[in-house]
PDB file of C-alpha atoms in Angstrom:
ATOM      1  CA  UNK A 222       0.000   0.000   0.000  1.00 71.00           C
ATOM      2  CA  UNK A 223       1.167   3.498  -0.711  1.00 80.00           C
ATOM      3  CA  UNK A 224       2.145   5.736   2.158  1.00 87.00           C
ATOM      4  CA  UNK A 225       3.940   8.969   2.834  1.00 92.00           C
ATOM      5  CA  UNK A 226       6.184   9.960   5.714  1.00 94.00           C
ATOM      6  CA  UNK A 227       7.051  13.505   6.631  1.00 96.00           C
ATOM      7  CA  UNK A 228       9.635  13.112   9.386  1.00 95.00           C
ATOM      8  CA  UNK A 229       9.540  16.706  10.603  1.00 95.00           C
ATOM      9  CA  UNK A 230       6.397  17.794  12.417  1.00 94.00           C
ATOM     10  CA  UNK A 231       7.554  21.366  12.902  1.00 96.00           C
ATOM     11  CA  UNK A 232      10.364  23.402  11.380  1.00 97.00           C
ATOM     12  CA  UNK A 233      11.409  26.940  12.201  1.00 97.00           C
ATOM     13  CA  UNK A 234      13.582  28.956   9.853  1.00 97.00           C
ATOM     14  CA  UNK A 235      14.609  32.573   9.713  1.00 97.00           C
ATOM     15  CA  UNK A 236      13.258  34.769   6.984  1.00 97.00           C
ATOM     16  CA  UNK A 237      15.653  34.714   4.056  1.00 97.00           C
ATOM     17  CA  UNK A 238      17.132  31.364   4.997  1.00 98.00           C
ATOM     18  CA  UNK A 239      16.870  28.300   2.818  1.00 97.00           C
ATOM     19  CA  UNK A 240      14.292  25.610   3.458  1.00 97.00           C
ATOM     20  CA  UNK A 241      14.074  21.891   2.880  1.00 98.00           C
ATOM     21  CA  UNK A 242      11.048  19.830   3.894  1.00 98.00           C
ATOM     22  CA  UNK A 243      11.469  16.094   3.789  1.00 98.00           C
ATOM     23  CA  UNK A 244       9.113  13.554   2.286  1.00 97.00           C
ATOM     24  CA  UNK A 245       9.582   9.826   1.897  1.00 96.00           C
ATOM     25  CA  UNK A 246       7.108   7.603   0.131  1.00 93.00           C
ATOM     26  CA  UNK A 247       6.273   3.978  -0.298  1.00 89.00           C
ATOM     27  CA  UNK A 248       4.697   3.064  -3.608  1.00 81.00           C
ATOM     28  CA  UNK A 249       4.656  -0.024  -5.772  1.00 72.00           C
ATOM     29  CA  UNK A 250       5.028   1.656  -9.127  1.00 75.00           C
ATOM     30  CA  UNK A 251       6.153   4.992 -10.497  1.00 74.00           C
ATOM     31  CA  UNK A 252       4.612   7.376  -8.011  1.00 83.00           C
ATOM     32  CA  UNK A 253       2.514  10.417  -8.598  1.00 90.00           C
ATOM     33  CA  UNK A 254       3.911  12.875  -6.053  1.00 93.00           C
ATOM     34  CA  UNK A 255       2.538  16.190  -4.877  1.00 94.00           C
ATOM     35  CA  UNK A 256       3.288  18.978  -2.463  1.00 97.00           C
ATOM     36  CA  UNK A 257       0.420  21.063  -1.121  1.00 95.00           C
ATOM     37  CA  UNK A 258       0.384  24.046   1.222  1.00 96.00           C
ATOM     38  CA  UNK A 259      -2.393  24.834   3.674  1.00 92.00           C
ATOM     39  CA  UNK A 260      -2.824  28.109   5.512  1.00 88.00           C
ATOM     40  CA  UNK A 261      -4.802  28.049   8.786  1.00 82.00           C
ATOM     41  CA  UNK A 262      -8.467  27.300   8.209  1.00 78.00           C
ATOM     42  CA  UNK A 263      -7.994  27.042   4.473  1.00 80.00           C
ATOM     43  CA  UNK A 264      -8.018  24.357   1.838  1.00 83.00           C
ATOM     44  CA  UNK A 265      -4.968  23.014   0.074  1.00 89.00           C
ATOM     45  CA  UNK A 266      -3.083  24.759  -2.673  1.00 91.00           C
ATOM     46  CA  UNK A 267      -1.005  22.734  -5.092  1.00 91.00           C
ATOM     47  CA  UNK A 268       2.646  23.799  -5.086  1.00 95.00           C
ATOM     48  CA  UNK A 269       4.023  21.280  -7.541  1.00 95.00           C
ATOM     49  CA  UNK A 270       3.718  17.733  -8.786  1.00 93.00           C
ATOM     50  CA  UNK A 271       5.849  14.996 -10.312  1.00 93.00           C
ATOM     51  CA  UNK A 272       4.749  12.184 -12.570  1.00 88.00           C
ATOM     52  CA  UNK A 273       7.707  11.496 -14.832  1.00 87.00           C
ATOM     53  CA  UNK A 274      10.550  13.157 -16.699  1.00 87.00           C
ATOM     54  CA  UNK A 275      12.918  15.667 -15.167  1.00 90.00           C
ATOM     55  CA  UNK A 276      13.377  14.771 -11.530  1.00 92.00           C
ATOM     56  CA  UNK A 277      13.729  18.413 -10.463  1.00 96.00           C
ATOM     57  CA  UNK A 278      10.313  20.003 -10.517  1.00 96.00           C
ATOM     58  CA  UNK A 279       9.626  23.708 -10.323  1.00 97.00           C
ATOM     59  CA  UNK A 280       6.501  24.930  -8.630  1.00 96.00           C
ATOM     60  CA  UNK A 281       4.747  28.105  -7.663  1.00 95.00           C
ATOM     61  CA  UNK A 282       5.977  30.648  -5.119  1.00 94.00           C
ATOM     62  CA  UNK A 283       9.628  29.782  -5.781  1.00 97.00           C
ATOM     63  CA  UNK A 284       9.405  26.204  -4.532  1.00 98.00           C
ATOM     64  CA  UNK A 285      11.054  23.217  -6.147  1.00 98.00           C
ATOM     65  CA  UNK A 286      11.224  19.530  -5.332  1.00 98.00           C
ATOM     66  CA  UNK A 287      13.532  16.734  -6.376  1.00 97.00           C
ATOM     67  CA  UNK A 288      12.417  13.173  -6.943  1.00 95.00           C
ATOM     68  CA  UNK A 289      15.037  10.632  -5.904  1.00 94.00           C
ATOM     69  CA  UNK A 290      13.922   7.120  -6.644  1.00 91.00           C
ATOM     70  CA  UNK A 291      16.919   5.517  -4.933  1.00 91.00           C
ATOM     71  CA  UNK A 292      16.007   7.248  -1.686  1.00 93.00           C
ATOM     72  CA  UNK A 293      12.221   7.121  -2.155  1.00 93.00           C
ATOM     73  CA  UNK A 294      12.208  10.815  -1.441  1.00 95.00           C
ATOM     74  CA  UNK A 295      10.555  13.928  -2.802  1.00 97.00           C
ATOM     75  CA  UNK A 296      11.917  16.792  -0.716  1.00 98.00           C
ATOM     76  CA  UNK A 297      10.614  20.326  -1.092  1.00 98.00           C
ATOM     77  CA  UNK A 298      13.060  23.215  -1.192  1.00 98.00           C
ATOM     78  CA  UNK A 299      13.091  26.975  -1.344  1.00 98.00           C
ATOM     79  CA  UNK A 300      16.280  29.041  -1.466  1.00 97.00           C
ATOM     80  CA  UNK A 301      14.978  32.012   0.512  1.00 97.00           C
ATOM     81  CA  UNK A 302      11.942  31.802   2.762  1.00 97.00           C
ATOM     82  CA  UNK A 303       9.476  34.664   3.133  1.00 96.00           C
ATOM     83  CA  UNK A 304       7.321  35.322   6.173  1.00 95.00           C
ATOM     84  CA  UNK A 305       4.249  34.544   4.071  1.00 94.00           C
ATOM     85  CA  UNK A 306       5.500  30.973   3.590  1.00 96.00           C
ATOM     86  CA  UNK A 307       4.532  30.118   7.165  1.00 96.00           C
ATOM     87  CA  UNK A 308       1.904  27.390   6.788  1.00 96.00           C
ATOM     88  CA  UNK A 309       1.361  23.643   6.898  1.00 95.00           C
ATOM     89  CA  UNK A 310       2.921  21.645   4.093  1.00 97.00           C
ATOM     90  CA  UNK A 311       1.673  18.260   2.967  1.00 95.00           C
ATOM     91  CA  UNK A 312       3.361  15.743   0.749  1.00 96.00           C
ATOM     92  CA  UNK A 313       1.029  13.323  -1.024  1.00 93.00           C
ATOM     93  CA  UNK A 314       1.342  10.260  -3.234  1.00 91.00           C
ATOM     94  CA  UNK A 315      -1.083   8.670  -5.643  1.00 85.00           C
ATOM     95  CA  UNK A 316      -3.744   9.838  -8.027  1.00 73.00           C
ATOM     96  CA  UNK A 317      -6.867   7.717  -7.686  1.00 72.00           C
ATOM     97  CA  UNK A 318      -6.135   6.960  -4.081  1.00 76.00           C
ATOM     98  CA  UNK A 319      -4.174   9.897  -2.735  1.00 84.00           C
ATOM     99  CA  UNK A 320      -2.444   9.490   0.595  1.00 88.00           C
ATOM    100  CA  UNK A 321      -1.130  12.408   2.572  1.00 92.00           C
ATOM    101  CA  UNK A 322       1.747  12.706   4.947  1.00 93.00           C
ATOM    102  CA  UNK A 323       1.155  14.000   8.441  1.00 92.00           C
ATOM    103  CA  UNK A 324       2.271  17.463   7.432  1.00 94.00           C
ATOM    104  CA  UNK A 325       5.109  19.774   8.435  1.00 96.00           C
ATOM    105  CA  UNK A 326       4.316  23.056  10.078  1.00 96.00           C
ATOM    106  CA  UNK A 327       6.652  25.830   8.990  1.00 97.00           C
ATOM    107  CA  UNK A 328       7.285  28.808  11.244  1.00 97.00           C
ATOM    108  CA  UNK A 329       9.259  31.740   9.873  1.00 97.00           C
ATOM    109  CA  UNK A 330      11.211  33.901  12.300  1.00 96.00           C
ATOM    110  CA  UNK A 331      11.682  37.583  11.463  1.00 91.00           C
TER     111      UNK A 331
ATOM    112  CA  UNK B 158      -8.524  27.797 -13.713  1.00 65.00           C
ATOM    113  CA  UNK B 159      -9.329  24.675 -11.671  1.00 81.00           C
ATOM    114  CA  UNK B 160     -11.257  26.404  -8.915  1.00 88.00           C
ATOM    115  CA  UNK B 161     -13.262  24.409  -6.408  1.00 92.00           C
ATOM    116  CA  UNK B 162     -15.674  26.022  -3.967  1.00 94.00           C
ATOM    117  CA  UNK B 163     -17.366  24.725  -0.859  1.00 95.00           C
ATOM    118  CA  UNK B 164     -20.450  25.958   0.901  1.00 96.00           C
ATOM    119  CA  UNK B 165     -20.860  26.728   3.691  1.00 96.00           C
ATOM    120  CA  UNK B 166     -17.413  27.610   4.967  1.00 94.00           C
ATOM    121  CA  UNK B 167     -18.568  27.221   8.554  1.00 96.00           C
ATOM    122  CA  UNK B 168     -21.614  25.584  10.071  1.00 97.00           C
ATOM    123  CA  UNK B 169     -22.751  25.052  13.631  1.00 97.00           C
ATOM    124  CA  UNK B 170     -25.577  22.639  14.292  1.00 95.00           C
ATOM    125  CA  UNK B 171     -27.272  20.871  17.141  1.00 96.00           C
ATOM    126  CA  UNK B 172     -26.663  17.230  17.878  1.00 96.00           C
ATOM    127  CA  UNK B 173     -29.094  15.007  15.999  1.00 96.00           C
ATOM    128  CA  UNK B 174     -29.608  17.301  13.044  1.00 97.00           C
ATOM    129  CA  UNK B 175     -28.316  16.808   9.499  1.00 97.00           C
ATOM    130  CA  UNK B 176     -25.959  19.093   7.660  1.00 97.00           C
ATOM    131  CA  UNK B 177     -25.339  19.310   3.925  1.00 97.00           C
ATOM    132  CA  UNK B 178     -22.026  20.538   2.489  1.00 97.00           C
ATOM    133  CA  UNK B 179     -21.723  21.434  -1.166  1.00 97.00           C
ATOM    134  CA  UNK B 180     -18.633  21.115  -3.324  1.00 96.00           C
ATOM    135  CA  UNK B 181     -18.578  22.728  -6.752  1.00 95.00           C
ATOM    136  CA  UNK B 182     -16.048  22.797  -9.543  1.00 92.00           C
ATOM    137  CA  UNK B 183     -16.403  26.286 -10.968  1.00 92.00           C
ATOM    138  CA  UNK B 184     -14.510  26.176 -14.231  1.00 88.00           C
ATOM    139  CA  UNK B 185     -14.162  22.522 -15.151  1.00 88.00           C
ATOM    140  CA  UNK B 186     -16.195  19.353 -15.201  1.00 88.00           C
ATOM    141  CA  UNK B 187     -15.300  17.076 -12.346  1.00 87.00           C
ATOM    142  CA  UNK B 188     -15.843  13.455 -13.219  1.00 86.00           C
ATOM    143  CA  UNK B 189     -14.480  12.453  -9.834  1.00 90.00           C
ATOM    144  CA  UNK B 190     -14.769  14.191  -6.489  1.00 93.00           C
ATOM    145  CA  UNK B 191     -13.213  13.249  -3.193  1.00 94.00           C
ATOM    146  CA  UNK B 192     -14.200  14.012   0.379  1.00 96.00           C
ATOM    147  CA  UNK B 193     -11.632  14.291   3.134  1.00 95.00           C
ATOM    148  CA  UNK B 194     -11.808  14.878   6.838  1.00 95.00           C
ATOM    149  CA  UNK B 195      -9.134  16.694   8.794  1.00 90.00           C
ATOM    150  CA  UNK B 196      -8.866  16.768  12.561  1.00 85.00           C
ATOM    151  CA  UNK B 197      -7.022  19.652  14.234  1.00 81.00           C
ATOM    152  CA  UNK B 198      -3.310  19.593  13.564  1.00 78.00           C
ATOM    153  CA  UNK B 199      -3.601  16.359  11.641  1.00 83.00           C
ATOM    154  CA  UNK B 200      -3.438  15.256   8.057  1.00 86.00           C
ATOM    155  CA  UNK B 201      -6.273  14.693   5.618  1.00 89.00           C
ATOM    156  CA  UNK B 202      -8.032  11.363   5.707  1.00 91.00           C
ATOM    157  CA  UNK B 203      -9.880  10.243   2.592  1.00 92.00           C
ATOM    158  CA  UNK B 204     -13.495   9.466   3.388  1.00 94.00           C
ATOM    159  CA  UNK B 205     -14.936   8.614   0.008  1.00 94.00           C
ATOM    160  CA  UNK B 206     -14.573   8.905  -3.734  1.00 92.00           C
ATOM    161  CA  UNK B 207     -17.513   9.724  -5.937  1.00 91.00           C
ATOM    162  CA  UNK B 208     -17.870   9.498  -9.682  1.00 86.00           C
ATOM    163  CA  UNK B 209     -20.581  11.475 -11.401  1.00 83.00           C
ATOM    164  CA  UNK B 210     -23.747   9.461 -11.728  1.00 81.00           C
ATOM    165  CA  UNK B 211     -22.661   6.514  -9.637  1.00 83.00           C
ATOM    166  CA  UNK B 212     -22.538   5.543  -5.993  1.00 87.00           C
ATOM    167  CA  UNK B 213     -19.669   6.739  -3.879  1.00 92.00           C
ATOM    168  CA  UNK B 214     -16.914   4.404  -2.767  1.00 92.00           C
ATOM    169  CA  UNK B 215     -16.246   4.733   0.937  1.00 95.00           C
ATOM    170  CA  UNK B 216     -12.979   4.114   2.724  1.00 92.00           C
ATOM    171  CA  UNK B 217     -12.843   1.448   5.355  1.00 92.00           C
ATOM    172  CA  UNK B 218     -14.306   2.636   8.622  1.00 92.00           C
ATOM    173  CA  UNK B 219     -16.427   5.413   7.118  1.00 94.00           C
ATOM    174  CA  UNK B 220     -20.147   4.916   7.678  1.00 94.00           C
ATOM    175  CA  UNK B 221     -21.905   5.365   4.365  1.00 92.00           C
ATOM    176  CA  UNK B 222     -25.291   5.776   6.023  1.00 94.00           C
ATOM    177  CA  UNK B 223     -23.967   8.582   8.160  1.00 96.00           C
ATOM    178  CA  UNK B 224     -22.005  10.414   5.493  1.00 97.00           C
ATOM    179  CA  UNK B 225     -24.254  10.518   2.442  1.00 95.00           C
ATOM    180  CA  UNK B 226     -22.534  11.554  -0.753  1.00 94.00           C
ATOM    181  CA  UNK B 227     -24.285  12.560  -3.931  1.00 91.00           C
ATOM    182  CA  UNK B 228     -22.503  13.452  -7.179  1.00 89.00           C
ATOM    183  CA  UNK B 229     -25.445  14.164  -9.422  1.00 82.00           C
ATOM    184  CA  UNK B 230     -23.745  16.485 -11.883  1.00 89.00           C
ATOM    185  CA  UNK B 231     -20.295  17.111 -13.286  1.00 89.00           C
ATOM    186  CA  UNK B 232     -19.900  20.247 -11.196  1.00 92.00           C
ATOM    187  CA  UNK B 233     -21.548  19.419  -7.896  1.00 94.00           C
ATOM    188  CA  UNK B 234     -21.081  16.890  -5.125  1.00 94.00           C
ATOM    189  CA  UNK B 235     -22.744  17.041  -1.731  1.00 95.00           C
ATOM    190  CA  UNK B 236     -21.843  15.498   1.590  1.00 97.00           C
ATOM    191  CA  UNK B 237     -24.646  15.168   4.112  1.00 97.00           C
ATOM    192  CA  UNK B 238     -23.735  14.397   7.686  1.00 97.00           C
ATOM    193  CA  UNK B 239     -26.839  12.736   9.084  1.00 96.00           C
ATOM    194  CA  UNK B 240     -27.795  12.771  12.744  1.00 96.00           C
ATOM    195  CA  UNK B 241     -24.661  14.685  13.569  1.00 96.00           C
ATOM    196  CA  UNK B 242     -22.924  14.216  16.904  1.00 96.00           C
ATOM    197  CA  UNK B 243     -20.147  16.230  18.550  1.00 95.00           C
ATOM    198  CA  UNK B 244     -17.575  13.673  17.421  1.00 95.00           C
ATOM    199  CA  UNK B 245     -18.453  14.552  13.827  1.00 96.00           C
ATOM    200  CA  UNK B 246     -17.075  18.034  14.398  1.00 96.00           C
ATOM    201  CA  UNK B 247     -14.200  18.434  12.013  1.00 95.00           C
ATOM    202  CA  UNK B 248     -12.870  20.214   8.943  1.00 94.00           C
ATOM    203  CA  UNK B 249     -14.276  18.674   5.790  1.00 96.00           C
ATOM    204  CA  UNK B 250     -12.455  19.266   2.515  1.00 94.00           C
ATOM    205  CA  UNK B 251     -13.510  18.226  -0.940  1.00 95.00           C
ATOM    206  CA  UNK B 252     -11.414  17.929  -4.050  1.00 93.00           C
ATOM    207  CA  UNK B 253     -12.256  17.501  -7.695  1.00 92.00           C
ATOM    208  CA  UNK B 254     -10.542  15.962 -10.654  1.00 88.00           C
ATOM    209  CA  UNK B 255     -11.450  16.464 -14.283  1.00 81.00           C
ATOM    210  CA  UNK B 256     -11.811  13.751 -16.874  1.00 69.00           C
ATOM    211  CA  UNK B 257      -9.011  15.317 -18.888  1.00 65.00           C
ATOM    212  CA  UNK B 258      -6.459  15.694 -16.137  1.00 63.00           C
ATOM    213  CA  UNK B 259      -6.836  12.500 -14.227  1.00 63.00           C
ATOM    214  CA  UNK B 260      -3.731  12.957 -12.170  1.00 72.00           C
ATOM    215  CA  UNK B 261      -4.324  16.118 -10.166  1.00 82.00           C
ATOM    216  CA  UNK B 262      -6.895  16.932  -7.521  1.00 87.00           C
ATOM    217  CA  UNK B 263      -7.940  20.503  -6.890  1.00 89.00           C
ATOM    218  CA  UNK B 264      -9.084  21.239  -3.390  1.00 91.00           C
ATOM    219  CA  UNK B 265     -11.869  23.347  -2.023  1.00 93.00           C
ATOM    220  CA  UNK B 266     -11.357  25.754   0.884  1.00 92.00           C
ATOM    221  CA  UNK B 267     -12.951  23.423   3.402  1.00 93.00           C
ATOM    222  CA  UNK B 268     -15.975  23.502   5.693  1.00 95.00           C
ATOM    223  CA  UNK B 269     -15.642  23.745   9.449  1.00 95.00           C
ATOM    224  CA  UNK B 270     -18.441  21.734  11.086  1.00 96.00           C
ATOM    225  CA  UNK B 271     -19.149  22.170  14.777  1.00 96.00           C
ATOM    226  CA  UNK B 272     -21.801  20.002  16.367  1.00 96.00           C
ATOM    227  CA  UNK B 273     -23.057  21.200  19.738  1.00 95.00           C
TER     228      UNK B 273
END
């Protein structure tokens, strides 16, 4: 069965610092991988997705993610974090039967 | 494009009453819609998948008689929480997927249900 692990429950970074959020997946075939962001009390916004092709995927708001099959990982990165990036981030795998990780809460220090 | 709305955004009801939540795809036809439940500070749990014109498929442990799902058109799905109890209080989020882009779900803003 497919599953997603986000090892970090909460991460705090300073504004302007770089960010990496970890995601590991378990999937029997080539995975469909997603990163979503959720602000408090809001729905989910798609940041980026990977299905095939180039393993470095560019998304919205300056985010990127790299698919590494050998490590079963799909980590999200941003070179310089803005205060408005503070939110909950979810990694997800699958298309018909999407499974979400537990989420990582990002706090941005001024 | 790919906008999904939910109504209402918040609802408070008394225990024992029923509540209907609407999910609409505003600018595309959603052949498949999904309903999720999210407890505070937790992840999303898939409740059911509905295809337009057919019965919903419920995840294990989700009571289909309690959470009635109707997907009568390509732009509208409804979730009715019947005989609601305080333990049904949660954040309910729907998502929609078009027949052309079968790989990506677009999420609504969610509905906060509080049962007193």
